[in-house]
PDB file of C-alpha atoms and ligand atoms in Angstrom:
ATOM      1  CA  MET Q   1     -28.842 -55.368  64.942  1.00 84.00           C
ATOM      2  CA  ASP Q   2     -32.029 -56.588  66.658  1.00 88.00           C
ATOM      3  CA  LYS Q   3     -32.372 -60.288  67.266  1.00 93.00           C
ATOM      4  CA  LEU Q   4     -33.819 -61.842  64.135  1.00 96.00           C
ATOM      5  CA  LYS Q   5     -36.825 -64.069  64.371  1.00 97.00           C
ATOM      6  CA  HIS Q   6     -36.858 -65.330  60.785  1.00 98.00           C
ATOM      7  CA  ILE Q   7     -34.076 -65.791  58.253  1.00 98.00           C
ATOM      8  CA  ILE Q   8     -35.527 -64.747  54.918  1.00 98.00           C
ATOM      9  CA  SER Q   9     -33.012 -62.553  53.115  1.00 98.00           C
ATOM     10  CA  ALA Q  10     -29.306 -61.868  53.339  1.00 97.00           C
ATOM     11  CA  ARG Q  11     -30.226 -58.200  53.357  1.00 97.00           C
ATOM     12  CA  GLN Q  12     -31.379 -58.697  56.952  1.00 97.00           C
ATOM     13  CA  PHE Q  13     -27.782 -58.992  58.094  1.00 95.00           C
ATOM     14  CA  ASP Q  14     -26.562 -55.460  58.304  1.00 89.00           C
ATOM     15  CA  ALA Q  15     -23.798 -55.898  60.831  1.00 90.00           C
ATOM     16  CA  PRO Q  16     -20.494 -57.707  60.262  1.00 92.00           C
ATOM     17  CA  GLU Q  17     -20.393 -58.303  64.039  1.00 94.00           C
ATOM     18  CA  PHE Q  18     -23.425 -60.543  63.727  1.00 95.00           C
ATOM     19  CA  LEU Q  19     -21.655 -62.631  61.114  1.00 96.00           C
ATOM     20  CA  LEU Q  20     -18.512 -62.761  63.213  1.00 96.00           C
ATOM     21  CA  GLY Q  21     -20.497 -64.078  66.190  1.00 96.00           C
ATOM     22  CA  LEU Q  22     -22.184 -66.663  64.017  1.00 96.00           C
ATOM     23  CA  PHE Q  23     -18.859 -67.758  62.523  1.00 97.00           C
ATOM     24  CA  GLU Q  24     -17.333 -68.138  65.965  1.00 96.00           C
ATOM     25  CA  SER Q  25     -20.275 -70.260  67.004  1.00 93.00           C
ATOM     26  CA  ALA Q  26     -19.937 -72.380  63.839  1.00 94.00           C
ATOM     27  CA  ASN Q  27     -16.256 -72.814  64.604  1.00 93.00           C
ATOM     28  CA  GLN Q  28     -17.114 -73.951  68.082  1.00 89.00           C
ATOM     29  CA  MET Q  29     -19.511 -76.505  66.619  1.00 86.00           C
ATOM     30  CA  GLU Q  30     -16.764 -77.846  64.441  1.00 89.00           C
ATOM     31  CA  ARG Q  31     -14.229 -78.021  67.236  1.00 86.00           C
ATOM     32  CA  ASP Q  32     -16.547 -79.798  69.629  1.00 77.00           C
ATOM     33  CA  ASP Q  33     -17.925 -83.152  68.897  1.00 64.00           C
ATOM     34  CA  THR Q  34     -20.440 -81.967  66.353  1.00 60.00           C
ATOM     35  CA  PHE Q  35     -23.472 -83.668  67.662  1.00 61.00           C
ATOM     36  CA  ARG Q  36     -22.706 -83.407  71.334  1.00 65.00           C
ATOM     37  CA  ALA Q  37     -22.430 -79.671  70.911  1.00 60.00           C
ATOM     38  CA  LEU Q  38     -26.020 -79.346  69.876  1.00 59.00           C
ATOM     39  CA  ARG Q  39     -27.571 -82.081  71.882  1.00 58.00           C
ATOM     40  CA  ASP Q  40     -27.927 -80.075  75.016  1.00 66.00           C
ATOM     41  CA  PRO Q  41     -29.186 -76.650  73.962  1.00 74.00           C
ATOM     42  CA  LEU Q  42     -31.505 -77.962  71.305  1.00 77.00           C
ATOM     43  CA  ARG Q  43     -32.426 -81.332  72.692  1.00 77.00           C
ATOM     44  CA  GLY Q  44     -35.972 -82.299  71.864  1.00 83.00           C
ATOM     45  CA  ARG Q  45     -36.600 -79.312  69.658  1.00 89.00           C
ATOM     46  CA  ILE Q  46     -38.167 -80.030  66.302  1.00 91.00           C
ATOM     47  CA  LEU Q  47     -37.137 -78.586  62.972  1.00 92.00           C
ATOM     48  CA  ALA Q  48     -39.606 -79.131  60.167  1.00 92.00           C
ATOM     49  CA  THR Q  49     -38.177 -79.126  56.686  1.00 91.00           C
ATOM     50  CA  ILE Q  50     -40.728 -78.347  54.002  1.00 90.00           C
ATOM     51  CA  PHE Q  51     -39.161 -78.769  50.594  1.00 88.00           C
ATOM     52  CA  TYR Q  52     -41.189 -78.191  47.456  1.00 87.00           C
ATOM     53  CA  GLU Q  53     -37.994 -78.384  45.410  1.00 83.00           C
ATOM     54  CA  PRO Q  54     -35.331 -81.056  45.400  1.00 78.00           C
ATOM     55  CA  SER Q  55     -32.319 -80.673  47.614  1.00 78.00           C
ATOM     56  CA  THR Q  56     -29.583 -82.870  48.878  1.00 77.00           C
ATOM     57  CA  ARG Q  57     -27.055 -80.684  50.649  1.00 78.00           C
ATOM     58  CA  THR Q  58     -29.237 -78.028  52.143  1.00 81.00           C
ATOM     59  CA  ARG Q  59     -31.725 -80.473  53.505  1.00 81.00           C
ATOM     60  CA  PHE Q  60     -29.168 -82.935  54.824  1.00 79.00           C
ATOM     61  CA  SER Q  61     -27.186 -80.218  56.470  1.00 83.00           C
ATOM     62  CA  PHE Q  62     -30.245 -78.792  58.173  1.00 83.00           C
ATOM     63  CA  GLU Q  63     -31.292 -82.203  59.335  1.00 79.00           C
ATOM     64  CA  ALA Q  64     -27.814 -83.144  60.448  1.00 76.00           C
ATOM     65  CA  ALA Q  65     -27.402 -79.781  62.120  1.00 75.00           C
ATOM     66  CA  GLU Q  66     -30.288 -80.767  64.289  1.00 68.00           C
ATOM     67  CA  ASN Q  67     -30.137 -83.269  66.946  1.00 52.00           C
ATOM     68  CA  MET Q  68     -33.821 -82.864  66.816  1.00 47.00           C
ATOM     69  CA  ARG Q  69     -36.470 -84.927  65.213  1.00 43.00           C
ATOM     70  CA  GLU Q  70     -37.304 -84.026  61.681  1.00 45.00           C
ATOM     71  CA  SER Q  71     -40.679 -83.836  60.116  1.00 47.00           C
ATOM     72  CA  SER Q  72     -41.186 -83.129  56.482  1.00 49.00           C
ATOM     73  CA  SER Q  73     -44.136 -82.348  54.376  1.00 49.00           C
ATOM     74  CA  ALA Q  74     -44.863 -82.483  50.717  1.00 52.00           C
ATOM     75  CA  THR Q  75     -47.425 -80.481  48.884  1.00 56.00           C
ATOM     76  CA  LYS Q  76     -50.904 -81.657  48.033  1.00 67.00           C
ATOM     77  CA  GLY Q  77     -51.902 -78.300  46.714  1.00 73.00           C
ATOM     78  CA  GLU Q  78     -52.775 -76.599  49.971  1.00 80.00           C
ATOM     79  CA  THR Q  79     -51.682 -73.006  50.394  1.00 85.00           C
ATOM     80  CA  ILE Q  80     -48.359 -72.318  52.004  1.00 88.00           C
ATOM     81  CA  GLU Q  81     -50.170 -70.425  54.747  1.00 90.00           C
ATOM     82  CA  ASP Q  82     -52.222 -73.467  55.669  1.00 91.00           C
ATOM     83  CA  THR Q  83     -49.168 -75.697  55.619  1.00 90.00           C
ATOM     84  CA  ILE Q  84     -47.287 -73.306  57.888  1.00 94.00           C
ATOM     85  CA  ARG Q  85     -50.239 -72.992  60.275  1.00 93.00           C
ATOM     86  CA  ILE Q  86     -50.338 -76.742  60.656  1.00 92.00           C
ATOM     87  CA  VAL Q  87     -46.618 -77.478  60.758  1.00 92.00           C
ATOM     88  CA  SER Q  88     -45.839 -74.664  63.191  1.00 94.00           C
ATOM     89  CA  GLY Q  89     -48.098 -76.422  65.647  1.00 94.00           C
ATOM     90  CA  TYR Q  90     -45.634 -79.292  65.754  1.00 92.00           C
ATOM     91  CA  ALA Q  91     -42.292 -77.665  65.115  1.00 94.00           C
ATOM     92  CA  ASP Q  92     -40.001 -75.174  66.846  1.00 95.00           C
ATOM     93  CA  ALA Q  93     -38.649 -73.889  63.537  1.00 96.00           C
ATOM     94  CA  ILE Q  94     -39.353 -74.443  59.863  1.00 96.00           C
ATOM     95  CA  ALA Q  95     -36.853 -74.537  57.015  1.00 96.00           C
ATOM     96  CA  ILE Q  96     -38.659 -74.055  53.751  1.00 95.00           C
ATOM     97  CA  ARG Q  97     -37.603 -74.396  50.138  1.00 94.00           C
ATOM     98  CA  HIS Q  98     -40.020 -73.419  47.425  1.00 93.00           C
ATOM     99  CA  PHE Q  99     -39.917 -72.810  43.682  1.00 92.00           C
ATOM    100  CA  GLU Q 100     -41.594 -69.430  44.024  1.00 93.00           C
ATOM    101  CA  GLN Q 101     -39.813 -66.290  45.074  1.00 96.00           C
ATOM    102  CA  GLY Q 102     -41.304 -64.694  48.181  1.00 96.00           C
ATOM    103  CA  THR Q 103     -42.688 -67.884  49.702  1.00 95.00           C
ATOM    104  CA  ALA Q 104     -40.513 -67.818  52.792  1.00 97.00           C
ATOM    105  CA  GLU Q 105     -41.474 -64.223  53.404  1.00 97.00           C
ATOM    106  CA  ALA Q 106     -45.153 -65.099  53.095  1.00 96.00           C
ATOM    107  CA  ALA Q 107     -44.636 -67.955  55.538  1.00 96.00           C
ATOM    108  CA  ALA Q 108     -42.841 -65.688  58.002  1.00 97.00           C
ATOM    109  CA  ARG Q 109     -45.740 -63.260  58.015  1.00 97.00           C
ATOM    110  CA  ILE Q 110     -48.001 -65.806  59.635  1.00 96.00           C
ATOM    111  CA  SER Q 111     -45.642 -68.209  61.373  1.00 97.00           C
ATOM    112  CA  PRO Q 112     -45.376 -68.153  65.154  1.00 97.00           C
ATOM    113  CA  VAL Q 113     -42.080 -70.079  64.909  1.00 98.00           C
ATOM    114  CA  PRO Q 114     -38.886 -69.070  63.080  1.00 98.00           C
ATOM    115  CA  ILE Q 115     -38.935 -69.547  59.322  1.00 98.00           C
ATOM    116  CA  ILE Q 116     -35.652 -70.193  57.556  1.00 98.00           C
ATOM    117  CA  ASN Q 117     -35.547 -69.574  53.842  1.00 98.00           C
ATOM    118  CA  ALA Q 118     -33.728 -72.561  52.359  1.00 97.00           C
ATOM    119  CA  GLY Q 119     -34.163 -71.205  48.830  1.00 97.00           C
ATOM    120  CA  ASP Q 120     -37.169 -69.453  47.296  1.00 96.00           C
ATOM    121  CA  GLY Q 121     -37.098 -69.894  43.543  1.00 95.00           C
ATOM    122  CA  VAL Q 122     -34.808 -67.363  41.943  1.00 97.00           C
ATOM    123  CA  GLY Q 123     -35.018 -65.227  45.060  1.00 98.00           C
ATOM    124  CA  GLU Q 124     -32.543 -65.912  47.822  1.00 98.00           C
ATOM    125  CA  HIS Q 125     -30.717 -68.595  49.754  1.00 98.00           C
ATOM    126  CA  PRO Q 126     -29.392 -66.798  52.823  1.00 98.00           C
ATOM    127  CA  THR Q 127     -28.065 -69.808  54.736  1.00 98.00           C
ATOM    128  CA  GLN Q 128     -25.941 -70.781  51.748  1.00 98.00           C
ATOM    129  CA  ALA Q 129     -24.565 -67.243  51.574  1.00 98.00           C
ATOM    130  CA  LEU Q 130     -23.675 -67.347  55.267  1.00 98.00           C
ATOM    131  CA  THR Q 131     -21.937 -70.659  54.603  1.00 98.00           C
ATOM    132  CA  ASP Q 132     -20.084 -69.108  51.688  1.00 98.00           C
ATOM    133  CA  VAL Q 133     -18.796 -66.104  53.596  1.00 98.00           C
ATOM    134  CA  TYR Q 134     -17.855 -68.368  56.494  1.00 98.00           C
ATOM    135  CA  THR Q 135     -15.908 -70.487  54.030  1.00 98.00           C
ATOM    136  CA  ILE Q 136     -14.073 -67.492  52.567  1.00 98.00           C
ATOM    137  CA  LYS Q 137     -13.140 -66.331  56.056  1.00 98.00           C
ATOM    138  CA  LYS Q 138     -11.878 -69.776  57.003  1.00 97.00           C
ATOM    139  CA  GLU Q 139      -9.944 -70.300  53.819  1.00 98.00           C
ATOM    140  CA  LEU Q 140      -8.439 -66.859  53.312  1.00 98.00           C
ATOM    141  CA  GLY Q 141      -8.588 -65.332  56.784  1.00 98.00           C
ATOM    142  CA  ARG Q 142     -10.498 -62.236  55.726  1.00 97.00           C
ATOM    143  CA  ILE Q 143     -13.203 -60.930  53.439  1.00 97.00           C
ATOM    144  CA  GLY Q 144     -12.519 -57.207  53.231  1.00 97.00           C
ATOM    145  CA  GLY Q 145     -10.345 -56.208  50.284  1.00 97.00           C
ATOM    146  CA  LEU Q 146     -10.788 -59.456  48.393  1.00 98.00           C
ATOM    147  CA  LYS Q 147     -11.447 -59.718  44.706  1.00 98.00           C
ATOM    148  CA  VAL Q 148     -14.386 -62.036  44.122  1.00 98.00           C
ATOM    149  CA  ALA Q 149     -15.409 -63.324  40.681  1.00 98.00           C
ATOM    150  CA  LEU Q 150     -18.989 -64.605  40.445  1.00 98.00           C
ATOM    151  CA  VAL Q 151     -19.405 -66.740  37.378  1.00 98.00           C
ATOM    152  CA  GLY Q 152     -22.309 -68.425  35.616  1.00 98.00           C
ATOM    153  CA  ASP Q 153     -26.052 -68.089  36.004  1.00 98.00           C
ATOM    154  CA  LEU Q 154     -26.253 -64.816  37.861  1.00 98.00           C
ATOM    155  CA  LEU Q 155     -29.829 -64.264  36.735  1.00 98.00           C
ATOM    156  CA  ASN Q 156     -31.306 -67.331  38.418  1.00 98.00           C
ATOM    157  CA  GLY Q 157     -28.624 -68.252  40.927  1.00 98.00           C
ATOM    158  CA  ARG Q 158     -30.167 -67.434  44.277  1.00 98.00           C
ATOM    159  CA  THR Q 159     -26.962 -68.198  46.172  1.00 98.00           C
ATOM    160  CA  ILE Q 160     -25.402 -65.223  44.369  1.00 98.00           C
ATOM    161  CA  HIS Q 161     -28.390 -63.011  45.150  1.00 98.00           C
ATOM    162  CA  SER Q 162     -27.797 -63.682  48.825  1.00 98.00           C
ATOM    163  CA  LEU Q 163     -24.015 -63.623  48.743  1.00 98.00           C
ATOM    164  CA  LEU Q 164     -23.754 -60.109  47.308  1.00 98.00           C
ATOM    165  CA  PRO Q 165     -25.430 -58.300  50.227  1.00 98.00           C
ATOM    166  CA  LEU Q 166     -23.082 -60.085  52.619  1.00 98.00           C
ATOM    167  CA  LEU Q 167     -20.014 -59.107  50.603  1.00 98.00           C
ATOM    168  CA  CYS Q 168     -21.255 -55.500  50.779  1.00 97.00           C
ATOM    169  CA  LEU Q 169     -20.684 -55.587  54.537  1.00 97.00           C
ATOM    170  CA  TYR Q 170     -16.918 -55.781  54.111  1.00 96.00           C
ATOM    171  CA  PRO Q 171     -14.867 -52.792  53.023  1.00 95.00           C
ATOM    172  CA  GLY Q 172     -12.873 -52.910  49.834  1.00 96.00           C
ATOM    173  CA  VAL Q 173     -14.446 -56.031  48.330  1.00 97.00           C
ATOM    174  CA  ARG Q 174     -14.321 -55.925  44.524  1.00 97.00           C
ATOM    175  CA  VAL Q 175     -16.766 -58.004  42.547  1.00 98.00           C
ATOM    176  CA  ASN Q 176     -16.418 -59.262  39.015  1.00 98.00           C
ATOM    177  CA  LEU Q 177     -19.669 -60.513  37.507  1.00 98.00           C
ATOM    178  CA  VAL Q 178     -19.174 -62.977  34.661  1.00 98.00           C
ATOM    179  CA  SER Q 179     -22.181 -64.364  32.812  1.00 98.00           C
ATOM    180  CA  PRO Q 180     -23.684 -64.746  29.359  1.00 98.00           C
ATOM    181  CA  TRP Q 181     -25.743 -61.617  28.749  1.00 96.00           C
ATOM    182  CA  GLN Q 182     -28.953 -63.681  28.957  1.00 96.00           C
ATOM    183  CA  LEU Q 183     -27.992 -64.617  32.498  1.00 98.00           C
ATOM    184  CA  ARG Q 184     -26.906 -61.220  33.711  1.00 98.00           C
ATOM    185  CA  LEU Q 185     -27.407 -60.308  37.374  1.00 98.00           C
ATOM    186  CA  PRO Q 186     -30.909 -58.818  37.784  1.00 98.00           C
ATOM    187  CA  LEU Q 187     -31.198 -55.067  37.957  1.00 98.00           C
ATOM    188  CA  ARG Q 188     -32.361 -54.947  41.556  1.00 97.00           C
ATOM    189  CA  HIS Q 189     -29.174 -56.656  42.703  1.00 98.00           C
ATOM    190  CA  ARG Q 190     -26.974 -54.369  40.591  1.00 98.00           C
ATOM    191  CA  GLU Q 191     -28.806 -51.416  42.060  1.00 98.00           C
ATOM    192  CA  TYR Q 192     -28.139 -52.750  45.520  1.00 97.00           C
ATOM    193  CA  LEU Q 193     -24.403 -52.917  44.801  1.00 97.00           C
ATOM    194  CA  LEU Q 194     -24.443 -49.342  43.534  1.00 97.00           C
ATOM    195  CA  GLU Q 195     -26.366 -48.204  46.577  1.00 97.00           C
ATOM    196  CA  LYS Q 196     -23.826 -49.883  48.862  1.00 96.00           C
ATOM    197  CA  GLY Q 197     -20.925 -48.438  46.920  1.00 92.00           C
ATOM    198  CA  ILE Q 198     -19.374 -51.790  46.045  1.00 93.00           C
ATOM    199  CA  ALA Q 199     -16.961 -51.776  43.115  1.00 89.00           C
ATOM    200  CA  PHE Q 200     -18.129 -54.190  40.445  1.00 97.00           C
ATOM    201  CA  GLN Q 201     -17.505 -55.020  36.823  1.00 97.00           C
ATOM    202  CA  GLU Q 202     -19.597 -57.070  34.450  1.00 98.00           C
ATOM    203  CA  GLY Q 203     -18.565 -59.092  31.452  1.00 98.00           C
ATOM    204  CA  GLU Q 204     -19.122 -62.259  29.495  1.00 98.00           C
ATOM    205  CA  LYS Q 205     -15.539 -63.494  29.325  1.00 97.00           C
ATOM    206  CA  LEU Q 206     -13.903 -65.673  31.919  1.00 96.00           C
ATOM    207  CA  ALA Q 207     -10.413 -64.908  30.681  1.00 91.00           C
ATOM    208  CA  GLY Q 208      -9.173 -61.733  32.259  1.00 93.00           C
ATOM    209  CA  ALA Q 209     -11.946 -61.679  34.852  1.00 95.00           C
ATOM    210  CA  ILE Q 210     -10.532 -64.347  37.123  1.00 97.00           C
ATOM    211  CA  ASP Q 211      -6.749 -64.059  36.685  1.00 95.00           C
ATOM    212  CA  ASP Q 212      -6.152 -62.067  39.825  1.00 96.00           C
ATOM    213  CA  ALA Q 213      -9.274 -63.132  41.733  1.00 98.00           C
ATOM    214  CA  ASP Q 214      -8.974 -64.360  45.312  1.00 98.00           C
ATOM    215  CA  VAL Q 215     -12.277 -66.186  45.041  1.00 98.00           C
ATOM    216  CA  VAL Q 216     -13.790 -67.733  41.933  1.00 98.00           C
ATOM    217  CA  TYR Q 217     -17.370 -68.659  42.723  1.00 98.00           C
ATOM    218  CA  ILE Q 218     -19.013 -70.525  39.875  1.00 98.00           C
ATOM    219  CA  THR Q 219     -22.674 -71.488  39.725  1.00 98.00           C
ATOM    220  CA  ARG Q 220     -24.741 -74.121  38.003  1.00 96.00           C
ATOM    221  CA  VAL Q 221     -26.852 -72.933  35.096  1.00 97.00           C
ATOM    222  CA  GLN Q 222     -30.281 -73.346  36.675  1.00 95.00           C
ATOM    223  CA  ARG Q 223     -31.948 -75.551  34.089  1.00 95.00           C
ATOM    224  CA  GLU Q 224     -35.242 -75.685  35.971  1.00 93.00           C
ATOM    225  CA  ARG Q 225     -35.721 -71.934  35.576  1.00 94.00           C
ATOM    226  CA  PHE Q 226     -35.570 -71.857  31.781  1.00 95.00           C
ATOM    227  CA  ALA Q 227     -38.661 -71.462  29.637  1.00 94.00           C
ATOM    228  CA  SER Q 228     -37.344 -73.879  26.995  1.00 95.00           C
ATOM    229  CA  GLU Q 229     -34.691 -76.542  26.618  1.00 95.00           C
ATOM    230  CA  GLU Q 230     -33.178 -74.630  23.655  1.00 96.00           C
ATOM    231  CA  GLU Q 231     -32.549 -71.575  25.780  1.00 96.00           C
ATOM    232  CA  TYR Q 232     -30.882 -73.748  28.384  1.00 96.00           C
ATOM    233  CA  LEU Q 233     -28.732 -75.606  25.867  1.00 96.00           C
ATOM    234  CA  ALA Q 234     -27.537 -72.315  24.388  1.00 96.00           C
ATOM    235  CA  VAL Q 235     -25.843 -71.294  27.637  1.00 96.00           C
ATOM    236  CA  LYS Q 236     -25.377 -74.441  29.681  1.00 95.00           C
ATOM    237  CA  ASP Q 237     -21.674 -74.881  29.038  1.00 95.00           C
ATOM    238  CA  SER Q 238     -20.723 -71.218  28.953  1.00 96.00           C
ATOM    239  CA  TYR Q 239     -18.002 -71.650  31.555  1.00 98.00           C
ATOM    240  CA  ILE Q 240     -16.075 -74.731  32.510  1.00 97.00           C
ATOM    241  CA  ILE Q 241     -13.229 -74.619  34.972  1.00 98.00           C
ATOM    242  CA  ASP Q 242     -10.754 -77.310  34.033  1.00 98.00           C
ATOM    243  CA  ALA Q 243      -7.309 -78.088  35.414  1.00 98.00           C
ATOM    244  CA  ALA Q 244      -5.589 -75.588  33.135  1.00 98.00           C
ATOM    245  CA  ILE Q 245      -7.846 -72.733  34.190  1.00 98.00           C
ATOM    246  CA  ALA Q 246      -7.621 -73.733  37.849  1.00 98.00           C
ATOM    247  CA  ASN Q 247      -3.833 -73.751  37.664  1.00 98.00           C
ATOM    248  CA  SER Q 248      -3.795 -70.342  36.021  1.00 97.00           C
ATOM    249  CA  LEU Q 249      -5.351 -68.783  39.113  1.00 98.00           C
ATOM    250  CA  LYS Q 250      -3.297 -67.243  41.890  1.00 97.00           C
ATOM    251  CA  PRO Q 251      -1.828 -70.012  44.061  1.00 97.00           C
ATOM    252  CA  GLU Q 252      -3.785 -68.821  47.096  1.00 97.00           C
ATOM    253  CA  ALA Q 253      -7.077 -68.353  45.201  1.00 98.00           C
ATOM    254  CA  ILE Q 254     -10.033 -70.568  46.043  1.00 98.00           C
ATOM    255  CA  ILE Q 255     -12.665 -72.068  43.770  1.00 98.00           C
ATOM    256  CA  MET Q 256     -16.147 -72.230  45.243  1.00 98.00           C
ATOM    257  CA  HIS Q 257     -19.464 -73.758  44.193  1.00 98.00           C
ATOM    258  CA  ALA Q 258     -22.675 -74.260  46.195  1.00 98.00           C
ATOM    259  CA  LEU Q 259     -23.084 -77.649  44.475  1.00 96.00           C
ATOM    260  CA  PRO Q 260     -24.555 -79.591  42.835  1.00 95.00           C
ATOM    261  CA  ARG Q 261     -22.268 -79.041  39.876  1.00 96.00           C
ATOM    262  CA  VAL Q 262     -23.133 -80.238  36.419  1.00 94.00           C
ATOM    263  CA  ASN Q 263     -20.320 -79.377  34.018  1.00 93.00           C
ATOM    264  CA  GLU Q 264     -18.979 -76.157  35.477  1.00 97.00           C
ATOM    265  CA  ILE Q 265     -16.003 -77.699  37.237  1.00 98.00           C
ATOM    266  CA  SER Q 266     -14.195 -80.671  35.768  1.00 98.00           C
ATOM    267  CA  PRO Q 267     -13.664 -83.478  38.278  1.00 98.00           C
ATOM    268  CA  GLU Q 268      -9.913 -83.214  37.632  1.00 98.00           C
ATOM    269  CA  VAL Q 269     -10.008 -79.917  39.555  1.00 98.00           C
ATOM    270  CA  ASP Q 270     -11.164 -81.647  42.732  1.00 98.00           C
ATOM    271  CA  ASP Q 271      -7.599 -82.456  43.785  1.00 97.00           C
ATOM    272  CA  ASN Q 272      -6.398 -78.933  43.132  1.00 98.00           C
ATOM    273  CA  ILE Q 273      -5.405 -77.151  46.302  1.00 97.00           C
ATOM    274  CA  ARG Q 274      -7.655 -74.257  45.248  1.00 98.00           C
ATOM    275  CA  ALA Q 275     -10.798 -76.424  45.161  1.00 98.00           C
ATOM    276  CA  ALA Q 276     -12.763 -75.368  48.250  1.00 98.00           C
ATOM    277  CA  TYR Q 277     -16.236 -76.581  47.308  1.00 98.00           C
ATOM    278  CA  PHE Q 278     -16.354 -79.776  49.299  1.00 97.00           C
ATOM    279  CA  ARG Q 279     -15.058 -78.004  52.386  1.00 97.00           C
ATOM    280  CA  GLN Q 280     -17.666 -75.334  51.667  1.00 98.00           C
ATOM    281  CA  ALA Q 281     -20.413 -77.976  51.716  1.00 97.00           C
ATOM    282  CA  LYS Q 282     -19.166 -79.310  55.043  1.00 95.00           C
ATOM    283  CA  ASN Q 283     -19.095 -75.806  56.487  1.00 96.00           C
ATOM    284  CA  GLY Q 284     -22.819 -75.600  55.752  1.00 95.00           C
ATOM    285  CA  LEU Q 285     -23.445 -78.106  58.504  1.00 92.00           C
ATOM    286  CA  TYR Q 286     -21.668 -76.106  61.192  1.00 92.00           C
ATOM    287  CA  LEU Q 287     -23.031 -72.805  60.027  1.00 95.00           C
ATOM    288  CA  ARG Q 288     -26.601 -74.106  60.071  1.00 94.00           C
ATOM    289  CA  MET Q 289     -26.040 -75.578  63.519  1.00 90.00           C
ATOM    290  CA  ALA Q 290     -24.893 -72.169  64.706  1.00 93.00           C
ATOM    291  CA  LEU Q 291     -27.871 -70.507  63.079  1.00 96.00           C
ATOM    292  CA  LEU Q 292     -30.347 -72.901  64.678  1.00 94.00           C
ATOM    293  CA  LEU Q 293     -28.721 -72.283  68.026  1.00 92.00           C
ATOM    294  CA  TYR Q 294     -29.063 -68.546  67.459  1.00 95.00           C
ATOM    295  CA  LEU Q 295     -32.753 -68.873  66.563  1.00 96.00           C
ATOM    296  CA  LEU Q 296     -33.739 -71.458  69.161  1.00 93.00           C
ATOM    297  CA  GLY Q 297     -31.036 -71.517  71.812  1.00 82.00           C
TER     298      GLY Q 297
HETATM  299  C1  NCD R 301     -28.065 -74.249  45.420  1.00 89.73           C
HETATM  300  C2  NCD R 301     -29.523 -73.934  45.375  1.00 89.73           C
HETATM  301  O1  NCD R 301     -30.357 -74.769  45.706  1.00 89.73           O
HETATM  302  O2  NCD R 301     -29.824 -72.803  45.038  1.00 89.73           O
HETATM  303  N1  NCD R 301     -27.777 -75.507  45.972  1.00 89.73           N
HETATM  304  C3  NCD R 301     -27.662 -75.676  47.305  1.00 89.73           C
HETATM  305  O3  NCD R 301     -28.408 -75.173  48.113  1.00 89.73           O
HETATM  306  N2  NCD R 301     -26.660 -76.420  47.723  1.00 89.73           N
HETATM  307  C4  NCD R 301     -27.401 -74.080  44.120  1.00 89.73           C
HETATM  308  C5  NCD R 301     -27.949 -74.822  42.955  1.00 89.73           C
HETATM  309  O4  NCD R 301     -28.915 -75.556  43.038  1.00 89.73           O
HETATM  310  O5  NCD R 301     -27.377 -74.647  41.877  1.00 89.73           O
END
């Protein structure tokens, strides 16, 4: 795989070796004193974070992953191209989150510095997907051969849209897609799975779909993407993992969530040994450090 300049889509990663290298680097970050590890190679470099959509985790983890200064920009209605032209004059890399699919790609077309897609509407969220696969590897020791249930808003959940291409890199992964029919995984992503020869099933019921799963990855119903409140209310509580459901999973199974959660996972599950979501969030820091080092080191 050629060295990547921009990180726009998980489909750019077509080699498991690349992921392995990145995961090793993330591990190194975690082992070392986190901030000392980055201080040297990236000292004085500037990451701009341009967020047109709210974010807590992604933004914090990018900013913490830097030992660099941070500069952020909000929109006043100028085009993304103009914003990128200006900001790239000050920054060594730009992490961008936008409500419109394709924005990061548009930015990358004109940016002289690396663009990192930190979420483009219902499009993708590749750094979260890297974090997720890193988490699975850390928790379960492997990815190939695992049974992964993806549950919730598969239509709008961009973390899922990025996770699937990564799962396709590992032989024998089986995917179970669980969503209300209104929130079914978009056709282009199902086509991608077919093209890659990944075994997948689709259904609306949680029961039966997660019993023997190694990974249960549940997503927030993406309220901000709905045309009306009624449509949101009709599906918002489709799936809730409570203590009983969590305990019904295989003992070694893990429960994942990109966070923020709304109702999808009851707080009582947090103490369950299978609950991996807070560790997953922490892994995002190290993974993004490793990614910045790859892009700028
Ligand atoms: C996700 C996102 O922004 O897509 N959150 C995140 O990056 N941690 C998931 C979500 O908002 O539901």
